[in-house]
Every structure is written in C-alpha cells, then in structure tokens.
Amino acid sequence: MIAANPSTGMTRPPPTQKKWTNLRIAGHVLMALWILSGLYLLYFLGSNVASPFFQKYWPEYVDGFIVTIQIVSVSLVLGALLSVPIAAGRASKLKIFSWPAYAYVNFFRGTPLLAQAFMVYYGFGSFSEELKAAGLWWFFRDAWYCVIFTFSLNTAAYQAEILRGAIQNVPKGQWEGGEALGLSRNVIFFKIILPQALMVALRPYGNEIILMIKGSAIASIVTIYDLMGETRRAYSRSYDFQAYIWAAVAYLLIVETLRRIWDKIEARLTRHLKR
C-alpha cells in the first residue's frame, strides 16, 4: 500500500521502473569488471605476502616509503613559506613585483617537473667550478638537496596561485568592514582575510599535496631511493613484475590515508558553515 502525503492527502505515485538501456547494461558490466579486478588484486597480494620477493624486499619498501614522506613533507613546508611572498607579488599592482612573480609562476607551472629536476641536478653540475668558488657545490652535488630544492620551487608556484586565488575570493566588504572598525591592514589581513582564504584553499591544498606525493616518484630518476627508487632497484634484481604492483598499492594507501585525514581536517575547520 502506498502511503498518502500528509500535507496534501494525495497518494504518492509508484516509482517508475528504469529500463535496461544499453548504456545502463554497459555500466553494470564495467562495474562488475572493476569489482572482479579488485577481488583478484586482493587475492594476488594476499597470496604473495609470504612470497620470497616480499620477504626479501619489504624492508627496502619501508625505507623508500619513509624517504618519500620526508621529501614531500620538507618540500611542502618550504614551498608554503615561499608561496607567501610570491602570492603577494602576484597580487601587487607594482609591476616591479608582479612581473617577476608572474614569470616565476608560469615557468614552474608550465614546464614538467622532470625537466626541472634534470636542469637542477645535471644543469648545475655543469658549473661545478663556479659553484665550488661560491661555496655552493656541497649543496648542488647532493641529489637529496637538488630534489628538495626543485620540488620546493615547483610546489611554491602552485601554492602561490592557490593562496592568491583564495585571498581574491574573499569579498572586498571584509576589508571595508575592518577599516570601518579602525583596524590596520595587517590586522585585517591576518585576522580576517587570511583565515577565510585558507578555508577556501583547503581543498586545492589537499589536491596539491596528493600531486606532490605522486610526482615525488621523479626523485628516483636522479638517484634518490624513495619508494619508486626502491621499486626500480627491486625489479632490476628480481625481474618480478609484482614489484610495481606493491609500489602502486603503497602509493594508493598513502594518497587514500591523506585524503581521509584532509577530509577530517576540512570538516573540523568548516563545521561552523554547516547547517
């Protein structure tokens, strides 16, 4: 029996039956294939936990995992510090500040991260004599420092654009309201504008962190034994394709864990906006 709507007293019509169109059938078939693929992957991983490959190389994967987290964490923090003056320069009306910031952002956002890593690691190596004379060769001869330097400059460009867009998204009335209360522009910016801008930028910042985690695999090409570097070394010694499967699962776990943590942080900071 179909219950009547209490507000109108009219009987609710029965739900329409969805037809099995070709598109709907194809969607169900693809979903079934995805489910079967996921089940097979779980079976494959479970059956290979006790395999000689896993028993031999899992400590190296743990070491690579730690190196990946270190690279991403340090680069993101340094990039966040660099992004503030760059975003200020991009938002400035003075061309002496806006043009260099514009060139910086467009260069690092418009060129591949791999090319940037090669330019720093191999390019600066071509000027070893000059760098030795300047006392900087100790920095640029180390692949670790070169990767941190490159990744920090790269993510700073993206974070600067995220921050600039978030600040510009705050209504100008917030500035006018603060000035009407007699507050200085610094107080208005740090106490009123910036907190609102950071809430707007939470989701883009989360996406940038995830992109940095996946992009960190480039570090393995310049002799850094991060997660992908250890994976390549394990495969070169064993020629076992499951080396890359375990790496993919590890990256998936990192990204999914970070996504869930970021969702919790976002829900906590924006709880006052929910009704």
PDB file of C-alpha atoms in Angstrom:
ATOM      1  CA  MET A   1       0.000   0.000   0.000  1.00  0.00           C
ATOM      2  CA  ILE A   2       1.338   3.439  -0.949  1.00  0.00           C
ATOM      3  CA  ALA A   3       1.166   5.985   1.882  1.00  0.00           C
ATOM      4  CA  ALA A   4      -0.524   9.312   1.269  1.00  0.00           C
ATOM      5  CA  ASN A   5       1.289  12.619   1.510  1.00  0.00           C
ATOM      6  CA  PRO A   6       0.191  14.130   4.862  1.00  0.00           C
ATOM      7  CA  SER A   7       0.400  17.704   3.554  1.00  0.00           C
ATOM      8  CA  THR A   8      -1.843  17.185   0.534  1.00  0.00           C
ATOM      9  CA  GLY A   9      -3.673  13.949   1.306  1.00  0.00           C
ATOM     10  CA  MET A  10      -2.826  12.687  -2.167  1.00  0.00           C
ATOM     11  CA  THR A  11      -1.410   9.240  -2.799  1.00  0.00           C
ATOM     12  CA  ARG A  12       2.201   9.193  -3.917  1.00  0.00           C
ATOM     13  CA  PRO A  13       2.573   7.714  -7.406  1.00  0.00           C
ATOM     14  CA  PRO A  14       4.510   4.469  -7.672  1.00  0.00           C
ATOM     15  CA  PRO A  15       8.183   4.817  -8.714  1.00  0.00           C
ATOM     16  CA  THR A  16       8.830   4.432 -12.400  1.00  0.00           C
ATOM     17  CA  GLN A  17      10.708   1.340 -13.475  1.00  0.00           C
ATOM     18  CA  LYS A  18      14.063   2.108 -15.040  1.00  0.00           C
ATOM     19  CA  LYS A  19      14.578   0.460 -18.383  1.00  0.00           C
ATOM     20  CA  TRP A  20      17.657  -1.627 -19.100  1.00  0.00           C
ATOM     21  CA  THR A  21      19.206   0.540 -21.770  1.00  0.00           C
ATOM     22  CA  ASN A  22      22.474  -0.316 -23.496  1.00  0.00           C
ATOM     23  CA  LEU A  23      24.269   2.385 -21.505  1.00  0.00           C
ATOM     24  CA  ARG A  24      22.951   1.047 -18.204  1.00  0.00           C
ATOM     25  CA  ILE A  25      23.937  -2.516 -19.119  1.00  0.00           C
ATOM     26  CA  ALA A  26      27.439  -1.350 -20.108  1.00  0.00           C
ATOM     27  CA  GLY A  27      27.777   0.493 -16.790  1.00  0.00           C
ATOM     28  CA  HIS A  28      26.834  -2.600 -14.785  1.00  0.00           C
ATOM     29  CA  VAL A  29      29.243  -4.748 -16.808  1.00  0.00           C
ATOM     30  CA  LEU A  30      32.104  -2.305 -16.242  1.00  0.00           C
ATOM     31  CA  MET A  31      31.320  -2.113 -12.541  1.00  0.00           C
ATOM     32  CA  ALA A  32      31.337  -5.901 -12.326  1.00  0.00           C
ATOM     33  CA  LEU A  33      34.718  -5.987 -14.061  1.00  0.00           C
ATOM     34  CA  TRP A  34      36.104  -3.421 -11.615  1.00  0.00           C
ATOM     35  CA  ILE A  35      34.855  -5.467  -8.678  1.00  0.00           C
ATOM     36  CA  LEU A  36      36.369  -8.662 -10.090  1.00  0.00           C
ATOM     37  CA  SER A  37      39.658  -6.856 -10.731  1.00  0.00           C
ATOM     38  CA  GLY A  38      39.722  -5.573  -7.161  1.00  0.00           C
ATOM     39  CA  LEU A  39      38.995  -9.014  -5.745  1.00  0.00           C
ATOM     40  CA  TYR A  40      41.715 -10.560  -7.901  1.00  0.00           C
ATOM     41  CA  LEU A  41      44.189  -7.892  -6.753  1.00  0.00           C
ATOM     42  CA  LEU A  42      43.377  -8.634  -3.110  1.00  0.00           C
ATOM     43  CA  TYR A  43      43.807 -12.344  -3.775  1.00  0.00           C
ATOM     44  CA  PHE A  44      47.110 -11.740  -5.579  1.00  0.00           C
ATOM     45  CA  LEU A  45      48.514  -9.578  -2.784  1.00  0.00           C
ATOM     46  CA  GLY A  46      47.321 -11.933  -0.073  1.00  0.00           C
ATOM     47  CA  SER A  47      48.826 -14.968  -1.772  1.00  0.00           C
ATOM     48  CA  ASN A  48      52.170 -13.200  -2.292  1.00  0.00           C
ATOM     49  CA  VAL A  49      52.669 -11.835   1.227  1.00  0.00           C
ATOM     50  CA  ALA A  50      54.677 -14.941   2.059  1.00  0.00           C
ATOM     51  CA  SER A  51      56.492 -14.988  -1.286  1.00  0.00           C
ATOM     52  CA  PRO A  52      60.325 -14.798  -1.381  1.00  0.00           C
ATOM     53  CA  PHE A  53      60.124 -11.436  -3.162  1.00  0.00           C
ATOM     54  CA  PHE A  54      58.043  -9.798  -0.466  1.00  0.00           C
ATOM     55  CA  GLN A  55      60.057 -11.301   2.374  1.00  0.00           C
ATOM     56  CA  LYS A  56      63.291 -10.078   0.819  1.00  0.00           C
ATOM     57  CA  TYR A  57      62.360  -6.569  -0.303  1.00  0.00           C
ATOM     58  CA  TRP A  58      59.713  -5.299   2.121  1.00  0.00           C
ATOM     59  CA  PRO A  59      62.333  -3.579   4.366  1.00  0.00           C
ATOM     60  CA  GLU A  60      63.575  -1.645   1.319  1.00  0.00           C
ATOM     61  CA  TYR A  61      59.996  -0.606   0.546  1.00  0.00           C
ATOM     62  CA  VAL A  62      59.621   0.693   4.096  1.00  0.00           C
ATOM     63  CA  ASP A  63      62.828   2.713   3.745  1.00  0.00           C
ATOM     64  CA  GLY A  64      61.640   4.111   0.417  1.00  0.00           C
ATOM     65  CA  PHE A  65      58.280   4.955   1.947  1.00  0.00           C
ATOM     66  CA  ILE A  66      59.994   6.973   4.693  1.00  0.00           C
ATOM     67  CA  VAL A  67      62.181   8.812   2.173  1.00  0.00           C
ATOM     68  CA  THR A  68      59.108   9.696   0.079  1.00  0.00           C
ATOM     69  CA  ILE A  69      57.307  11.129   3.101  1.00  0.00           C
ATOM     70  CA  GLN A  70      60.390  13.141   4.050  1.00  0.00           C
ATOM     71  CA  ILE A  71      60.800  14.600   0.562  1.00  0.00           C
ATOM     72  CA  VAL A  72      57.149  15.569   0.250  1.00  0.00           C
ATOM     73  CA  SER A  73      56.892  16.989   3.778  1.00  0.00           C
ATOM     74  CA  VAL A  74      60.013  19.164   3.582  1.00  0.00           C
ATOM     75  CA  SER A  75      59.179  20.371   0.066  1.00  0.00           C
ATOM     76  CA  LEU A  76      55.622  21.309   1.004  1.00  0.00           C
ATOM     77  CA  VAL A  77      56.710  23.261   4.086  1.00  0.00           C
ATOM     78  CA  LEU A  78      59.430  25.165   2.215  1.00  0.00           C
ATOM     79  CA  GLY A  79      57.060  25.723  -0.705  1.00  0.00           C
ATOM     80  CA  ALA A  80      54.411  27.112   1.637  1.00  0.00           C
ATOM     81  CA  LEU A  81      56.918  29.610   3.060  1.00  0.00           C
ATOM     82  CA  LEU A  82      57.996  30.676  -0.433  1.00  0.00           C
ATOM     83  CA  SER A  83      54.422  30.926  -1.703  1.00  0.00           C
ATOM     84  CA  VAL A  84      53.503  33.825   0.602  1.00  0.00           C
ATOM     85  CA  PRO A  85      55.838  36.471  -0.918  1.00  0.00           C
ATOM     86  CA  ILE A  86      55.197  35.081  -4.406  1.00  0.00           C
ATOM     87  CA  ALA A  87      51.432  35.382  -3.939  1.00  0.00           C
ATOM     88  CA  ALA A  88      51.913  38.904  -2.584  1.00  0.00           C
ATOM     89  CA  GLY A  89      53.975  39.769  -5.654  1.00  0.00           C
ATOM     90  CA  ARG A  90      51.333  38.311  -7.993  1.00  0.00           C
ATOM     91  CA  ALA A  91      48.637  40.397  -6.289  1.00  0.00           C
ATOM     92  CA  SER A  92      50.734  43.566  -6.240  1.00  0.00           C
ATOM     93  CA  LYS A  93      49.839  46.441  -8.547  1.00  0.00           C
ATOM     94  CA  LEU A  94      53.516  47.374  -8.891  1.00  0.00           C
ATOM     95  CA  LYS A  95      54.997  45.771 -11.998  1.00  0.00           C
ATOM     96  CA  ILE A  96      58.428  45.502 -10.377  1.00  0.00           C
ATOM     97  CA  PHE A  97      56.898  42.868  -8.072  1.00  0.00           C
ATOM     98  CA  SER A  98      54.099  41.403 -10.194  1.00  0.00           C
ATOM     99  CA  TRP A  99      56.126  40.671 -13.347  1.00  0.00           C
ATOM    100  CA  PRO A 100      58.889  38.564 -11.700  1.00  0.00           C
ATOM    101  CA  ALA A 101      56.261  36.683  -9.694  1.00  0.00           C
ATOM    102  CA  TYR A 102      54.221  36.136 -12.857  1.00  0.00           C
ATOM    103  CA  ALA A 103      57.290  34.817 -14.727  1.00  0.00           C
ATOM    104  CA  TYR A 104      58.221  32.534 -11.831  1.00  0.00           C
ATOM    105  CA  VAL A 105      54.742  31.014 -11.531  1.00  0.00           C
ATOM    106  CA  ASN A 106      54.332  30.494 -15.260  1.00  0.00           C
ATOM    107  CA  PHE A 107      57.756  28.898 -15.644  1.00  0.00           C
ATOM    108  CA  PHE A 108      57.334  26.335 -12.888  1.00  0.00           C
ATOM    109  CA  ARG A 109      53.705  25.613 -13.733  1.00  0.00           C
ATOM    110  CA  GLY A 110      54.336  25.469 -17.468  1.00  0.00           C
ATOM    111  CA  THR A 111      57.349  23.137 -17.542  1.00  0.00           C
ATOM    112  CA  PRO A 112      57.458  19.468 -16.480  1.00  0.00           C
ATOM    113  CA  LEU A 113      58.743  18.670 -13.014  1.00  0.00           C
ATOM    114  CA  LEU A 114      61.045  16.071 -14.569  1.00  0.00           C
ATOM    115  CA  ALA A 115      62.717  18.712 -16.737  1.00  0.00           C
ATOM    116  CA  GLN A 116      63.124  20.981 -13.721  1.00  0.00           C
ATOM    117  CA  ALA A 117      64.778  18.185 -11.734  1.00  0.00           C
ATOM    118  CA  PHE A 118      67.184  17.483 -14.609  1.00  0.00           C
ATOM    119  CA  MET A 119      68.035  21.170 -15.003  1.00  0.00           C
ATOM    120  CA  VAL A 120      68.914  21.482 -11.325  1.00  0.00           C
ATOM    121  CA  TYR A 121      70.698  18.148 -10.841  1.00  0.00           C
ATOM    122  CA  TYR A 122      72.550  17.931 -14.157  1.00  0.00           C
ATOM    123  CA  GLY A 123      72.472  21.592 -15.179  1.00  0.00           C
ATOM    124  CA  PHE A 124      74.111  22.983 -12.058  1.00  0.00           C
ATOM    125  CA  GLY A 125      76.616  20.141 -12.219  1.00  0.00           C
ATOM    126  CA  SER A 126      77.978  21.748 -15.389  1.00  0.00           C
ATOM    127  CA  PHE A 127      79.014  24.761 -13.302  1.00  0.00           C
ATOM    128  CA  SER A 128      80.839  22.822 -10.607  1.00  0.00           C
ATOM    129  CA  GLU A 129      83.918  25.055 -10.690  1.00  0.00           C
ATOM    130  CA  GLU A 130      81.857  28.225 -10.298  1.00  0.00           C
ATOM    131  CA  LEU A 131      79.781  26.650  -7.523  1.00  0.00           C
ATOM    132  CA  LYS A 132      82.929  25.497  -5.726  1.00  0.00           C
ATOM    133  CA  ALA A 133      84.270  29.032  -5.876  1.00  0.00           C
ATOM    134  CA  ALA A 134      80.983  30.321  -4.454  1.00  0.00           C
ATOM    135  CA  GLY A 135      80.942  27.639  -1.737  1.00  0.00           C
ATOM    136  CA  LEU A 136      77.673  26.090  -3.001  1.00  0.00           C
ATOM    137  CA  TRP A 137      78.958  22.897  -4.585  1.00  0.00           C
ATOM    138  CA  TRP A 138      78.282  20.902  -1.404  1.00  0.00           C
ATOM    139  CA  PHE A 139      74.587  21.651  -1.925  1.00  0.00           C
ATOM    140  CA  PHE A 140      74.181  21.005  -5.665  1.00  0.00           C
ATOM    141  CA  ARG A 141      76.348  17.898  -5.768  1.00  0.00           C
ATOM    142  CA  ASP A 142      73.916  16.094  -3.439  1.00  0.00           C
ATOM    143  CA  ALA A 143      70.877  14.605  -5.168  1.00  0.00           C
ATOM    144  CA  TRP A 144      68.804  14.919  -1.989  1.00  0.00           C
ATOM    145  CA  TYR A 145      69.282  18.690  -1.780  1.00  0.00           C
ATOM    146  CA  CYS A 146      68.663  19.088  -5.512  1.00  0.00           C
ATOM    147  CA  VAL A 147      65.355  17.234  -5.265  1.00  0.00           C
ATOM    148  CA  ILE A 148      64.223  19.241  -2.228  1.00  0.00           C
ATOM    149  CA  PHE A 149      65.256  22.460  -3.973  1.00  0.00           C
ATOM    150  CA  THR A 150      63.393  21.583  -7.179  1.00  0.00           C
ATOM    151  CA  PHE A 151      60.245  20.270  -5.526  1.00  0.00           C
ATOM    152  CA  SER A 152      60.057  23.282  -3.198  1.00  0.00           C
ATOM    153  CA  LEU A 153      60.296  25.750  -6.066  1.00  0.00           C
ATOM    154  CA  ASN A 154      57.722  23.805  -8.051  1.00  0.00           C
ATOM    155  CA  THR A 155      55.109  23.493  -5.328  1.00  0.00           C
ATOM    156  CA  ALA A 156      55.674  27.110  -4.265  1.00  0.00           C
ATOM    157  CA  ALA A 157      54.396  28.233  -7.669  1.00  0.00           C
ATOM    158  CA  TYR A 158      51.226  26.174  -7.326  1.00  0.00           C
ATOM    159  CA  GLN A 159      50.651  27.122  -3.707  1.00  0.00           C
ATOM    160  CA  ALA A 160      51.135  30.796  -4.530  1.00  0.00           C
ATOM    161  CA  GLU A 161      48.350  30.643  -7.116  1.00  0.00           C
ATOM    162  CA  ILE A 162      46.108  28.757  -4.696  1.00  0.00           C
ATOM    163  CA  LEU A 163      46.714  31.351  -1.994  1.00  0.00           C
ATOM    164  CA  ARG A 164      46.294  34.306  -4.348  1.00  0.00           C
ATOM    165  CA  GLY A 165      43.019  32.953  -5.725  1.00  0.00           C
ATOM    166  CA  ALA A 166      41.705  32.210  -2.237  1.00  0.00           C
ATOM    167  CA  ILE A 167      42.529  35.718  -0.999  1.00  0.00           C
ATOM    168  CA  GLN A 168      40.890  37.313  -4.005  1.00  0.00           C
ATOM    169  CA  ASN A 169      37.821  35.162  -3.386  1.00  0.00           C
ATOM    170  CA  VAL A 170      37.217  36.913  -0.035  1.00  0.00           C
ATOM    171  CA  PRO A 171      34.698  39.746  -0.600  1.00  0.00           C
ATOM    172  CA  LYS A 172      36.106  43.264  -0.535  1.00  0.00           C
ATOM    173  CA  GLY A 173      33.486  44.115   2.036  1.00  0.00           C
ATOM    174  CA  GLN A 174      35.623  42.285   4.598  1.00  0.00           C
ATOM    175  CA  TRP A 175      38.387  44.822   4.044  1.00  0.00           C
ATOM    176  CA  GLU A 176      35.935  47.714   4.221  1.00  0.00           C
ATOM    177  CA  GLY A 177      34.352  46.361   7.401  1.00  0.00           C
ATOM    178  CA  GLY A 178      37.730  46.047   9.087  1.00  0.00           C
ATOM    179  CA  GLU A 179      38.732  49.553   8.074  1.00  0.00           C
ATOM    180  CA  ALA A 180      35.409  50.868   9.389  1.00  0.00           C
ATOM    181  CA  LEU A 181      36.325  49.378  12.773  1.00  0.00           C
ATOM    182  CA  GLY A 182      39.651  51.223  12.702  1.00  0.00           C
ATOM    183  CA  LEU A 183      41.799  48.111  12.246  1.00  0.00           C
ATOM    184  CA  SER A 184      45.141  48.275  10.469  1.00  0.00           C
ATOM    185  CA  ARG A 185      45.551  46.478   7.147  1.00  0.00           C
ATOM    186  CA  ASN A 186      47.943  43.954   8.687  1.00  0.00           C
ATOM    187  CA  VAL A 187      45.419  43.056  11.377  1.00  0.00           C
ATOM    188  CA  ILE A 188      42.633  42.851   8.796  1.00  0.00           C
ATOM    189  CA  PHE A 189      44.694  40.572   6.600  1.00  0.00           C
ATOM    190  CA  PHE A 190      45.961  38.152   9.256  1.00  0.00           C
ATOM    191  CA  LYS A 191      42.859  38.113  11.486  1.00  0.00           C
ATOM    192  CA  ILE A 192      40.024  38.406   8.969  1.00  0.00           C
ATOM    193  CA  ILE A 193      41.086  37.802   5.361  1.00  0.00           C
ATOM    194  CA  LEU A 194      43.675  35.028   5.709  1.00  0.00           C
ATOM    195  CA  PRO A 195      41.559  32.669   7.873  1.00  0.00           C
ATOM    196  CA  GLN A 196      38.699  32.861   5.371  1.00  0.00           C
ATOM    197  CA  ALA A 197      41.071  32.426   2.435  1.00  0.00           C
ATOM    198  CA  LEU A 198      42.663  29.333   3.985  1.00  0.00           C
ATOM    199  CA  MET A 199      39.254  27.705   4.353  1.00  0.00           C
ATOM    200  CA  VAL A 200      38.599  28.312   0.656  1.00  0.00           C
ATOM    201  CA  ALA A 201      42.057  26.935  -0.198  1.00  0.00           C
ATOM    202  CA  LEU A 202      41.762  23.745   1.867  1.00  0.00           C
ATOM    203  CA  ARG A 203      40.594  21.525  -0.991  1.00  0.00           C
ATOM    204  CA  PRO A 204      43.125  22.866  -3.568  1.00  0.00           C
ATOM    205  CA  TYR A 205      45.901  22.490  -0.992  1.00  0.00           C
ATOM    206  CA  GLY A 206      44.876  18.866  -0.454  1.00  0.00           C
ATOM    207  CA  ASN A 207      44.991  18.241  -4.192  1.00  0.00           C
ATOM    208  CA  GLU A 208      48.457  19.804  -4.385  1.00  0.00           C
ATOM    209  CA  ILE A 209      49.743  17.536  -1.610  1.00  0.00           C
ATOM    210  CA  ILE A 210      48.400  14.472  -3.424  1.00  0.00           C
ATOM    211  CA  LEU A 211      50.001  15.607  -6.691  1.00  0.00           C
ATOM    212  CA  MET A 212      53.308  16.109  -4.894  1.00  0.00           C
ATOM    213  CA  ILE A 213      53.171  12.599  -3.457  1.00  0.00           C
ATOM    214  CA  LYS A 214      52.651  11.091  -6.898  1.00  0.00           C
ATOM    215  CA  GLY A 215      55.155  13.456  -8.501  1.00  0.00           C
ATOM    216  CA  SER A 216      57.797  12.522  -5.950  1.00  0.00           C
ATOM    217  CA  ALA A 217      58.435   9.351  -7.960  1.00  0.00           C
ATOM    218  CA  ILE A 218      60.536  11.560 -10.240  1.00  0.00           C
ATOM    219  CA  ALA A 219      63.161  11.699  -7.490  1.00  0.00           C
ATOM    220  CA  SER A 220      64.118   8.108  -8.287  1.00  0.00           C
ATOM    221  CA  ILE A 221      65.446   9.197 -11.687  1.00  0.00           C
ATOM    222  CA  VAL A 222      68.143  11.342 -10.059  1.00  0.00           C
ATOM    223  CA  THR A 223      69.451   8.515  -7.850  1.00  0.00           C
ATOM    224  CA  ILE A 224      67.189   9.057  -4.826  1.00  0.00           C
ATOM    225  CA  TYR A 225      65.995   5.747  -3.386  1.00  0.00           C
ATOM    226  CA  ASP A 226      62.489   6.758  -2.464  1.00  0.00           C
ATOM    227  CA  LEU A 227      59.548   4.386  -2.811  1.00  0.00           C
ATOM    228  CA  MET A 228      59.799   4.301  -6.607  1.00  0.00           C
ATOM    229  CA  GLY A 229      63.588   4.143  -6.469  1.00  0.00           C
ATOM    230  CA  GLU A 230      63.473   1.069  -4.251  1.00  0.00           C
ATOM    231  CA  THR A 231      60.843  -0.410  -6.569  1.00  0.00           C
ATOM    232  CA  ARG A 232      63.062   0.024  -9.609  1.00  0.00           C
ATOM    233  CA  ARG A 233      66.019  -1.470  -7.770  1.00  0.00           C
ATOM    234  CA  ALA A 234      63.940  -4.458  -6.610  1.00  0.00           C
ATOM    235  CA  TYR A 235      62.697  -5.067 -10.152  1.00  0.00           C
ATOM    236  CA  SER A 236      66.198  -4.784 -11.653  1.00  0.00           C
ATOM    237  CA  ARG A 237      67.368  -7.512  -9.281  1.00  0.00           C
ATOM    238  CA  SER A 238      64.383  -9.863  -9.451  1.00  0.00           C
ATOM    239  CA  TYR A 239      62.606  -9.079 -12.755  1.00  0.00           C
ATOM    240  CA  ASP A 240      59.397  -9.744 -10.840  1.00  0.00           C
ATOM    241  CA  PHE A 241      56.534  -7.527 -12.006  1.00  0.00           C
ATOM    242  CA  GLN A 242      54.883  -7.594  -8.598  1.00  0.00           C
ATOM    243  CA  ALA A 243      57.482  -5.027  -7.548  1.00  0.00           C
ATOM    244  CA  TYR A 244      55.447  -2.334  -9.314  1.00  0.00           C
ATOM    245  CA  ILE A 245      52.153  -3.723  -8.047  1.00  0.00           C
ATOM    246  CA  TRP A 246      53.316  -3.342  -4.455  1.00  0.00           C
ATOM    247  CA  ALA A 247      54.532   0.184  -5.235  1.00  0.00           C
ATOM    248  CA  ALA A 248      51.158   1.118  -6.729  1.00  0.00           C
ATOM    249  CA  VAL A 249      49.373  -0.236  -3.663  1.00  0.00           C
ATOM    250  CA  ALA A 250      51.722   1.700  -1.368  1.00  0.00           C
ATOM    251  CA  TYR A 251      51.104   4.978  -3.228  1.00  0.00           C
ATOM    252  CA  LEU A 252      47.361   4.272  -3.164  1.00  0.00           C
ATOM    253  CA  LEU A 253      47.447   3.748   0.592  1.00  0.00           C
ATOM    254  CA  ILE A 254      49.391   6.982   1.118  1.00  0.00           C
ATOM    255  CA  VAL A 255      47.005   9.022  -1.009  1.00  0.00           C
ATOM    256  CA  GLU A 256      43.854   7.474   0.434  1.00  0.00           C
ATOM    257  CA  THR A 257      45.052   7.909   4.021  1.00  0.00           C
ATOM    258  CA  LEU A 258      45.968  11.523   3.360  1.00  0.00           C
ATOM    259  CA  ARG A 259      42.628  12.165   1.639  1.00  0.00           C
ATOM    260  CA  ARG A 260      40.684  10.877   4.623  1.00  0.00           C
ATOM    261  CA  ILE A 261      42.785  12.877   7.080  1.00  0.00           C
ATOM    262  CA  TRP A 262      42.351  16.008   4.977  1.00  0.00           C
ATOM    263  CA  ASP A 263      38.584  15.462   4.849  1.00  0.00           C
ATOM    264  CA  LYS A 264      38.539  15.282   8.652  1.00  0.00           C
ATOM    265  CA  ILE A 265      40.578  18.487   8.916  1.00  0.00           C
ATOM    266  CA  GLU A 266      38.337  20.268   6.432  1.00  0.00           C
ATOM    267  CA  ALA A 267      35.180  19.104   8.216  1.00  0.00           C
ATOM    268  CA  ARG A 268      36.615  20.299  11.534  1.00  0.00           C
ATOM    269  CA  LEU A 269      37.642  23.741  10.288  1.00  0.00           C
ATOM    270  CA  THR A 270      34.406  24.357   8.368  1.00  0.00           C
ATOM    271  CA  ARG A 271      31.994  22.908  10.907  1.00  0.00           C
ATOM    272  CA  HIS A 272      30.554  26.382  11.608  1.00  0.00           C
ATOM    273  CA  LEU A 273      29.466  26.674   7.962  1.00  0.00           C
ATOM    274  CA  LYS A 274      27.238  23.608   8.081  1.00  0.00           C
ATOM    275  CA  ARG A 275      23.545  23.899   8.860  1.00  0.00           C
TER     276      ARG A 275
END
